[in-house]
Short mmCIF file of C-alpha atoms and ligand atoms in Angstrom, two decimals:
data_model
loop_
_atom_site.label_atom_id
_atom_site.label_comp_id
_atom_site.label_asym_id
_atom_site.label_seq_id
_atom_site.Cartn_x
_atom_site.Cartn_y
_atom_site.Cartn_z
CA MET A 1055 19.78 0.77 14.03
CA ASN A 1056 22.58 -1.60 13.07
CA SER A 1057 24.28 0.48 10.57
CA ARG A 1058 26.25 -2.34 9.11
CA LYS A 1059 23.05 -4.74 8.45
CA ILE A 1060 21.97 -1.78 6.24
CA GLN A 1061 25.01 -1.41 4.83
CA SER A 1062 25.29 -4.79 3.61
CA PHE A 1063 21.39 -5.15 2.73
CA CYS A 1064 22.29 -2.35 0.52
CA GLU A 1065 25.51 -3.41 -1.10
CA GLU A 1066 23.78 -6.89 -1.64
CA TYR A 1067 20.46 -5.50 -3.01
CA GLY A 1068 20.73 -2.28 -3.94
CA ILE A 1069 20.71 -1.20 -7.79
CA ASP A 1070 20.44 1.02 -10.18
CA ARG A 1071 17.07 1.36 -11.91
CA LYS A 1072 17.92 3.78 -14.96
CA GLN A 1073 17.27 2.72 -18.60
CA THR A 1074 15.43 -0.62 -17.19
CA ASN A 1075 11.85 0.56 -18.28
CA CYS A 1076 11.26 1.40 -14.80
CA LEU A 1077 8.29 3.96 -14.84
CA LYS A 1078 9.73 5.54 -11.37
CA TRP A 1079 13.17 6.36 -13.34
CA ASP A 1080 12.72 6.40 -16.73
CA CYS A 1081 9.08 7.75 -17.12
CA LEU A 1082 10.10 11.38 -15.40
CA GLN A 1083 9.94 13.39 -18.53
CA GLU A 1084 6.47 12.28 -19.48
CA ARG A 1085 5.16 12.35 -15.93
CA PHE A 1086 6.94 15.07 -13.97
CA GLY A 1087 8.30 17.19 -17.32
CA ASN A 1088 11.64 16.75 -16.30
CA LYS A 1089 13.52 13.66 -16.93
CA ASP A 1090 16.52 14.82 -14.61
CA LEU A 1091 14.55 14.85 -11.20
CA LEU A 1092 15.49 12.28 -8.39
CA PRO A 1093 12.38 10.12 -7.89
CA MET A 1094 10.97 9.68 -4.61
CA TRP A 1095 7.39 8.94 -6.08
CA ILE A 1096 5.53 5.61 -6.76
CA ALA A 1097 5.45 2.85 -4.51
CA ASP A 1098 8.27 0.55 -5.59
CA MET A 1099 12.00 -0.07 -4.62
CA GLU A 1100 15.78 0.29 -5.65
CA PHE A 1101 16.29 -3.23 -4.08
CA LYS A 1102 16.06 -6.51 -5.80
CA ALA A 1103 13.89 -9.14 -4.98
CA PRO A 1104 15.18 -11.83 -2.31
CA LYS A 1105 17.80 -14.18 -3.47
CA ALA A 1106 15.40 -17.50 -3.06
CA THR A 1107 12.80 -15.55 -5.09
CA ARG A 1108 15.08 -14.81 -8.35
CA GLU A 1109 16.58 -18.24 -7.90
CA ALA A 1110 13.59 -19.95 -8.02
CA MET A 1111 12.30 -17.95 -10.85
CA ILE A 1112 15.49 -18.69 -12.93
CA GLU A 1113 14.94 -22.26 -12.12
CA ARG A 1114 11.76 -21.96 -13.72
CA ILE A 1115 12.99 -19.93 -16.30
CA GLU A 1116 15.93 -22.89 -16.97
CA HIS A 1117 13.33 -24.94 -17.71
CA GLY A 1118 11.83 -23.27 -20.22
CA VAL A 1119 8.19 -23.66 -20.21
CA PHE A 1120 5.33 -21.10 -19.22
CA GLY A 1121 2.29 -22.93 -20.09
CA TYR A 1122 -1.12 -23.14 -18.18
CA THR A 1123 -0.02 -24.25 -14.64
CA CYS A 1124 -2.01 -24.89 -11.34
CA ILE A 1125 -1.33 -23.57 -7.96
CA PRO A 1126 0.41 -26.05 -6.10
CA ASP A 1127 -0.42 -27.22 -1.99
CA SER A 1128 2.75 -25.95 -1.07
CA TYR A 1129 2.13 -22.29 -2.79
CA TYR A 1130 -1.16 -22.23 0.31
CA ASP A 1131 1.41 -23.77 2.87
CA ALA A 1132 4.08 -21.08 2.75
CA TYR A 1133 1.30 -18.08 2.21
CA PHE A 1134 -0.77 -19.31 5.15
CA GLU A 1135 2.51 -20.04 7.54
CA TRP A 1136 3.17 -16.38 6.88
CA GLN A 1137 -0.22 -14.88 7.87
CA ASN A 1138 -0.46 -17.32 10.51
CA SER A 1139 3.24 -16.84 12.62
CA ARG A 1140 3.39 -13.19 11.74
CA TYR A 1141 -0.20 -12.04 12.65
CA GLY A 1142 -2.21 -15.01 13.14
CA VAL A 1143 -4.41 -14.79 11.02
CA GLY A 1144 -5.91 -18.70 10.07
CA LEU A 1145 -6.66 -18.78 6.10
CA LYS A 1146 -8.34 -21.62 4.41
CA LYS A 1147 -7.62 -22.55 0.79
CA GLU A 1148 -11.63 -22.40 -0.19
CA TRP A 1149 -11.63 -18.51 0.81
CA ILE A 1150 -8.78 -17.55 -1.65
CA ARG A 1151 -9.23 -16.12 -4.85
CA PHE A 1152 -6.27 -14.23 -7.47
CA SER A 1153 -6.20 -11.36 -9.20
CA GLN A 1154 -3.72 -9.34 -11.16
CA GLY A 1155 -3.35 -6.65 -8.26
CA VAL A 1156 -5.05 -5.21 -5.68
CA VAL A 1157 -6.12 -2.48 -7.59
CA GLN A 1158 -7.80 -4.93 -9.94
CA ALA A 1159 -9.45 -6.72 -7.17
CA PHE A 1160 -10.88 -3.57 -5.37
CA TYR A 1161 -12.00 -2.22 -8.75
CA ALA A 1162 -13.98 -5.46 -9.27
CA MET A 1163 -15.19 -5.92 -5.75
CA ILE A 1164 -16.67 -2.37 -6.24
CA ASP A 1165 -18.06 -3.41 -9.60
CA LEU A 1166 -19.45 -6.88 -8.00
CA PHE A 1167 -21.15 -5.73 -4.76
CA THR A 1168 -22.71 -1.77 -5.53
CA GLU A 1169 -24.65 -0.20 -8.54
CA GLN A 1170 -24.13 3.02 -10.40
CA GLY A 1171 -25.00 5.62 -7.81
CA ASP A 1172 -24.27 3.42 -4.78
CA SER A 1173 -22.40 5.48 -2.07
CA VAL A 1174 -18.66 4.14 -1.92
CA LEU A 1175 -16.87 5.51 1.25
CA PHE A 1176 -13.27 5.67 2.23
CA LEU A 1177 -10.89 7.91 4.17
CA THR A 1178 -8.79 10.39 3.26
CA PRO A 1179 -6.32 11.47 2.21
CA VAL A 1180 -5.48 8.18 0.74
CA TYR A 1181 -4.07 5.76 -2.12
CA TYR A 1182 -5.73 8.17 -5.24
CA PRO A 1183 -6.75 5.18 -7.16
CA PHE A 1184 -9.45 4.39 -4.36
CA PHE A 1185 -10.99 7.91 -6.44
CA ASN A 1186 -10.75 6.77 -9.89
CA ALA A 1187 -12.26 2.95 -8.67
CA VAL A 1188 -15.36 4.74 -7.75
CA LYS A 1189 -16.00 7.66 -9.75
CA ASP A 1190 -14.80 5.56 -13.04
CA GLN A 1191 -17.79 3.15 -12.30
CA LYS A 1192 -20.27 6.04 -11.81
CA ARG A 1193 -20.58 5.41 -7.45
CA HIS A 1194 -21.10 7.99 -5.64
CA LEU A 1195 -18.00 9.08 -3.82
CA VAL A 1196 -18.35 9.66 -0.20
CA THR A 1197 -14.94 10.39 1.68
CA LEU A 1198 -14.09 11.35 5.03
CA GLU A 1199 -11.14 13.07 6.16
CA LEU A 1200 -8.77 11.58 8.93
CA ASP A 1201 -8.41 13.67 12.07
CA SER A 1202 -4.69 14.69 12.71
CA GLU A 1203 -2.82 16.42 15.56
CA LYS A 1204 0.71 16.69 15.35
CA GLY A 1205 0.94 13.74 12.50
CA ASN A 1206 -0.70 11.72 14.51
CA TYR A 1207 -4.23 10.11 12.44
CA THR A 1208 -7.41 9.10 13.85
CA LEU A 1209 -10.57 8.47 12.97
CA ASP A 1210 -14.19 10.25 14.70
CA PHE A 1211 -16.27 7.28 14.90
CA GLU A 1212 -19.32 9.19 15.18
CA GLU A 1213 -18.84 10.97 11.63
CA PHE A 1214 -17.84 7.81 10.13
CA GLU A 1215 -21.35 6.67 11.27
CA ARG A 1216 -23.22 9.49 10.44
CA LYS A 1217 -21.58 9.45 6.79
CA ILE A 1218 -22.61 6.19 6.40
CA VAL A 1219 -26.36 6.74 7.19
CA GLU A 1220 -26.90 9.92 5.56
CA GLU A 1221 -25.06 8.93 2.66
CA LYS A 1222 -26.48 5.34 2.40
CA VAL A 1223 -23.00 3.59 2.19
CA LYS A 1224 -22.92 0.06 0.91
CA LEU A 1225 -19.22 -0.14 0.89
CA PHE A 1226 -16.65 1.11 2.81
CA ILE A 1227 -12.84 0.98 1.29
CA GLN A 1228 -10.46 0.39 4.06
CA CYS A 1229 -6.34 1.52 3.57
CA SER A 1230 -5.11 -0.61 6.12
CA PRO A 1231 -2.16 0.39 6.72
CA HIS A 1232 -3.38 3.45 5.56
CA ASN A 1233 -1.34 4.99 2.75
CA PRO A 1234 0.09 7.65 2.75
CA VAL A 1235 -0.38 8.71 6.64
CA GLY A 1236 1.66 5.54 7.51
CA LYS A 1237 -1.15 4.68 10.37
CA VAL A 1238 -1.67 1.07 11.60
CA TRP A 1239 -4.79 0.52 12.63
CA THR A 1240 -5.14 -1.07 15.65
CA LYS A 1241 -7.66 -4.19 16.98
CA GLU A 1242 -9.91 -1.63 19.02
CA GLU A 1243 -10.53 0.52 16.16
CA LEU A 1244 -10.98 -2.07 13.58
CA THR A 1245 -13.45 -3.36 15.54
CA GLU A 1246 -15.27 -0.29 15.88
CA ILE A 1247 -15.29 0.28 12.18
CA ALA A 1248 -16.60 -3.25 11.44
CA ARG A 1249 -19.22 -3.00 14.35
CA ILE A 1250 -20.26 0.18 12.82
CA CYS A 1251 -20.47 -1.58 9.03
CA LYS A 1252 -22.09 -4.33 10.46
CA LYS A 1253 -24.77 -2.52 11.85
CA HIS A 1254 -25.49 -0.27 8.77
CA ASP A 1255 -25.06 -3.56 6.19
CA VAL A 1256 -22.08 -2.22 4.94
CA PHE A 1257 -19.28 -4.27 2.74
CA ILE A 1258 -15.99 -4.06 3.55
CA VAL A 1259 -13.16 -4.03 0.98
CA SER A 1260 -9.85 -4.25 3.41
CA ASP A 1261 -6.64 -3.04 1.09
CA GLU A 1262 -3.80 -4.79 3.58
CA ILE A 1263 -1.28 -4.61 0.64
CA HIS A 1264 1.01 -2.77 3.04
CA GLN A 1265 0.94 -5.15 5.99
CA ASP A 1266 4.35 -6.64 5.97
CA ILE A 1267 5.79 -3.26 6.03
CA LEU A 1268 5.82 -2.31 9.91
CA LYS A 1269 8.00 0.01 12.05
CA LYS A 1270 10.07 -2.13 14.70
CA GLY A 1271 7.81 -2.70 17.26
CA VAL A 1272 4.42 -2.17 15.41
CA GLN A 1273 2.21 -5.31 15.34
CA PHE A 1274 -0.46 -5.42 12.39
CA THR A 1275 -3.90 -6.64 12.49
CA SER A 1276 -5.80 -7.81 9.88
CA ALA A 1277 -9.72 -7.49 9.47
CA LEU A 1278 -9.33 -10.84 9.59
CA ASN A 1279 -7.88 -11.03 13.17
CA LEU A 1280 -11.59 -9.84 14.45
CA ASP A 1281 -14.57 -11.87 15.54
CA ALA A 1282 -16.09 -14.04 12.58
CA SER A 1283 -19.33 -12.47 13.30
CA TYR A 1284 -17.63 -9.64 11.25
CA PHE A 1285 -16.82 -11.73 8.32
CA ASN A 1286 -20.35 -11.88 6.50
CA LYS A 1287 -19.60 -9.09 4.30
CA LEU A 1288 -15.71 -8.83 4.29
CA ILE A 1289 -13.46 -8.82 1.66
CA VAL A 1290 -9.73 -8.83 2.51
CA LEU A 1291 -6.55 -8.02 -0.27
CA ASN A 1292 -3.21 -8.55 -0.07
CA ALA A 1293 -0.43 -9.36 -1.79
CA PRO A 1294 3.49 -10.04 -1.56
CA SER A 1295 3.88 -7.25 -4.22
CA LYS A 1296 4.99 -4.29 -1.44
CA THR A 1297 6.88 -6.29 0.66
CA PHE A 1298 9.08 -8.14 -1.91
CA ASN A 1299 9.06 -5.62 -5.08
CA LEU A 1300 7.35 -7.87 -7.40
CA ALA A 1301 4.65 -5.38 -8.23
CA CYS A 1302 4.63 -5.97 -12.21
CA LEU A 1303 4.40 -10.14 -11.78
CA LEU A 1304 0.77 -9.05 -11.28
CA HIS A 1305 -0.71 -11.50 -8.76
CA ALA A 1306 -2.42 -10.37 -5.35
CA HIS A 1307 -4.97 -12.41 -3.16
CA ILE A 1308 -8.71 -11.62 -2.69
CA VAL A 1309 -9.57 -13.13 0.72
CA ILE A 1310 -13.14 -13.94 0.91
CA PRO A 1311 -14.59 -15.99 4.38
CA ASN A 1312 -18.23 -15.77 3.48
CA LYS A 1313 -19.54 -18.66 1.27
CA GLN A 1314 -22.26 -16.69 -0.04
CA LEU A 1315 -19.92 -13.85 -1.40
CA ARG A 1316 -17.62 -16.19 -3.00
CA ALA A 1317 -20.29 -17.89 -4.97
CA GLN A 1318 -21.65 -13.95 -6.02
CA PHE A 1319 -17.39 -13.42 -6.70
CA ASP A 1320 -17.09 -16.71 -9.01
CA ALA A 1321 -19.92 -16.15 -11.13
CA TYR A 1322 -18.59 -12.92 -11.43
CA ALA A 1323 -15.01 -13.59 -12.15
CA ASN A 1324 -16.34 -16.16 -14.80
CA ILE A 1325 -17.22 -13.18 -16.82
CA HIS A 1326 -15.42 -10.43 -16.05
CA LEU A 1327 -11.71 -11.67 -14.27
CA LYS A 1328 -11.30 -14.72 -16.98
CA SER A 1329 -7.75 -14.82 -16.60
CA GLU A 1330 -4.97 -17.70 -15.16
CA PRO A 1331 -3.04 -17.20 -12.35
CA SER A 1332 0.60 -15.56 -13.23
CA LEU A 1333 3.01 -18.24 -13.26
CA MET A 1334 5.77 -16.08 -12.53
CA GLY A 1335 3.98 -14.19 -9.36
CA VAL A 1336 2.85 -17.42 -8.32
CA ILE A 1337 6.36 -19.05 -8.06
CA ALA A 1338 7.72 -15.93 -6.79
CA THR A 1339 5.66 -15.50 -3.78
CA GLU A 1340 5.82 -19.26 -2.23
CA ALA A 1341 9.82 -18.72 -2.91
CA SER A 1342 9.31 -15.12 -1.09
CA TYR A 1343 7.42 -16.33 1.87
CA ARG A 1344 9.42 -19.22 2.17
CA GLY A 1345 13.13 -17.76 2.04
CA GLY A 1346 12.21 -13.97 2.06
CA LYS A 1347 12.40 -13.16 5.75
CA GLU A 1348 16.13 -12.27 6.56
CA TRP A 1349 15.79 -10.20 3.73
CA LEU A 1350 12.82 -8.21 4.79
CA ASP A 1351 14.04 -8.08 8.08
CA GLY A 1352 16.89 -6.14 6.37
CA LEU A 1353 14.82 -4.26 4.09
CA LEU A 1354 12.61 -3.18 7.28
CA GLU A 1355 15.93 -1.88 9.04
CA VAL A 1356 16.77 0.29 5.97
CA ILE A 1357 13.44 1.56 6.09
CA ASP A 1358 13.41 2.71 9.85
CA ALA A 1359 16.76 4.57 9.24
CA ASN A 1360 15.67 6.22 6.54
CA PHE A 1361 13.06 7.60 8.38
CA ASP A 1362 15.08 8.20 11.54
CA TYR A 1363 17.40 10.43 9.33
CA LEU A 1364 14.08 12.09 7.82
CA GLU A 1365 12.63 12.67 11.06
CA GLU A 1366 16.03 14.04 12.46
CA THR A 1367 16.73 15.99 10.02
CA LEU A 1368 13.36 18.00 9.65
CA ALA A 1369 13.25 18.33 13.57
CA LEU A 1370 16.60 20.37 13.28
CA LYS A 1371 16.35 22.29 10.56
CA ALA A 1372 12.64 22.23 9.55
CA PRO A 1373 10.76 22.05 12.28
CA GLN A 1374 7.10 23.37 11.44
CA ILE A 1375 7.41 20.83 8.81
CA VAL A 1376 4.88 18.04 10.25
CA LEU A 1377 5.72 14.77 9.38
CA SER A 1378 3.46 11.83 9.63
CA ASN A 1379 3.93 9.13 12.54
CA ARG A 1380 4.68 6.53 10.26
CA GLN A 1381 4.18 2.96 12.18
CA GLY A 1382 4.09 1.20 8.70
CA THR A 1383 4.14 1.22 5.28
CA TYR A 1384 7.69 2.51 3.57
CA LEU A 1385 5.94 6.01 2.72
CA ALA A 1386 6.71 9.67 4.78
CA TRP A 1387 3.77 12.23 4.32
CA LEU A 1388 4.96 15.92 5.34
CA ASP A 1389 2.98 18.77 5.54
CA LEU A 1390 5.27 21.73 4.24
CA SER A 1391 2.73 24.55 4.20
CA ALA A 1392 4.17 26.01 7.29
CA TYR A 1393 6.95 27.14 5.03
CA VAL A 1394 5.79 26.91 1.10
CA GLU A 1395 2.39 27.91 -0.28
CA PRO A 1396 0.63 25.18 -1.66
CA LYS A 1397 0.19 26.66 -5.13
CA GLN A 1398 4.37 27.15 -5.01
CA LEU A 1399 4.84 23.11 -3.98
CA LYS A 1400 5.08 21.94 -7.52
CA GLU A 1401 7.56 24.68 -8.33
CA PHE A 1402 9.76 24.36 -4.98
CA ILE A 1403 9.84 20.48 -4.88
CA GLN A 1404 10.46 20.17 -8.80
CA ASP A 1405 12.16 23.37 -9.73
CA LYS A 1406 14.24 24.03 -6.35
CA CYS A 1407 14.52 20.61 -5.02
CA GLY A 1408 14.96 18.54 -8.27
CA LEU A 1409 12.50 15.82 -6.98
CA ALA A 1410 9.42 13.58 -8.34
CA VAL A 1411 7.30 13.17 -5.45
CA ASP A 1412 3.55 11.97 -5.00
CA PHE A 1413 1.63 15.09 -4.17
CA GLY A 1414 -0.38 15.99 -1.21
CA SER A 1415 -3.40 16.99 -3.52
CA TRP A 1416 -3.22 13.70 -5.38
CA PHE A 1417 -4.38 12.47 -1.70
CA SER A 1418 -7.29 14.42 -0.74
CA PRO A 1419 -8.49 17.72 -1.92
CA ASN A 1420 -7.40 19.09 1.90
CA THR A 1421 -3.79 17.89 1.71
CA LYS A 1422 -2.57 20.56 -1.15
CA GLY A 1423 0.61 21.69 0.84
CA PHE A 1424 1.90 17.89 1.39
CA VAL A 1425 4.12 15.42 -0.29
CA ARG A 1426 4.51 11.82 -0.13
CA LEU A 1427 7.96 10.61 -0.20
CA ASN A 1428 9.24 6.91 -0.79
CA LEU A 1429 11.85 5.63 1.41
CA ALA A 1430 12.11 2.37 0.40
CA THR A 1431 15.15 3.48 -1.39
CA LYS A 1432 19.12 3.95 -0.84
CA PRO A 1433 19.86 6.09 1.92
CA GLU A 1434 21.79 8.09 -0.15
CA TYR A 1435 18.60 9.15 -2.10
CA VAL A 1436 16.67 9.82 1.01
CA GLN A 1437 19.62 12.03 2.38
CA GLN A 1438 19.97 13.87 -0.91
CA ALA A 1439 16.06 14.24 -1.03
CA VAL A 1440 15.66 15.28 2.51
CA ASN A 1441 19.00 18.08 2.30
CA LYS A 1442 17.65 19.57 -0.72
CA ILE A 1443 14.02 20.03 0.92
CA VAL A 1444 15.91 21.71 3.37
CA GLU A 1445 18.34 23.56 2.37
CA ASN A 1446 15.95 25.46 -0.10
CA LEU A 1447 13.88 25.94 3.04
CA GLN A 1448 16.46 27.89 4.05
CA LYS A 1449 17.36 30.06 1.04
C1 LIG B 79 -3.07 0.86 -0.59
C2 LIG B 79 -2.68 0.31 -2.04
N1 LIG B 79 -3.46 -0.73 -2.63
C3 LIG B 79 -2.87 -0.69 -3.89
C4 LIG B 79 -1.92 -0.54 -4.46
C5 LIG B 79 -1.33 -1.08 -5.47
O1 LIG B 79 -1.66 -2.39 -5.98
P1 LIG B 79 -1.53 -3.43 -7.09
O2 LIG B 79 0.13 -3.09 -7.51
O3 LIG B 79 -1.30 -4.85 -6.52
O4 LIG B 79 -2.41 -3.17 -8.12
C6 LIG B 79 -0.86 0.25 -4.15
C7 LIG B 79 0.42 0.40 -4.50
O5 LIG B 79 0.96 1.76 -4.07
C8 LIG B 79 -1.24 0.45 -2.12
O6 LIG B 79 -0.65 1.42 -1.83
#
């Protein structure tokens, strides 16, 4: 850990977001019933975007025209170079479509590739809008809980195949890396998932929004790294928004390698997703991919250091809290059930510790004793949050 680098990153980019119409800080009363909580919830950061990103946006603002726009070749070059140099993913321009966000995109994929009543599967605990996307669109929800052993999460492939067959699953949504448990799927695991899905003719929608947030030494594998024979029913969703803190620029990629699926998507988009790409999203994304590498290195150091602090403090002061083995994402997933009754968790976290968190019950009915903490923030906030938890457990 390089503490000087962490300090200088936080000094240069750390920012107070209060009273900026910030959902995380300014809507605590509305969301949690208490405006004075320390917000450790929702997945964005207390860090400004890279300098190169902001400069490119300012230049466009100074230009002063925000009319209809096209996406330059330089955009694709920057995006493809990012994917290729970091992950060995080879993209083609004709594969790429745009949406205003990954959530919008997976809602659309379910709508397009399944009918009402069809079964859609995902692995829990998971990012809670997956549940809404299936239920809101009147599809049949099928979930499979990941197995966990001391914070290590694995998939029971036999059970996965059994669910697919028994429930006649049509579409599987993969969360890769997996929010909230922080698992980065290996190539072997992804291949086995793809093999089973192919065998049973199941679409895979792979949400790879967290792909760039990796613990030091961990390698990310995209579904697009798999053999092309698995591409016939594959859609990959990725975006610069988690990586560079750009969520409200409303810009994400839908990658569709198969020509026939692309034609289906285009016909669908023509009716249901009629909008231009986000101008500022395009500008910020290209600039981030070109000039944001060093910034990202700094950010990842901060996240790793925050996780280390959390892990060490819990090991010392609350050793029965089970902390997930985070390989990716900036999220920490904690099982507090050895200390706090799930029924009392809200009272403990909010009233005693003064924290706003994402509660485990939002991610799975089986994780009511868990909380998710966001580590993409200033170390002092993580320290404050962790210390509040351990102090109150000791009381
Ligand atoms: C797995 C996952 N998918 C999608 C999103 C949100 O995507 P967007 O803001 O592009 O709709 C998040 C945000 O936390 C996420 O964790």
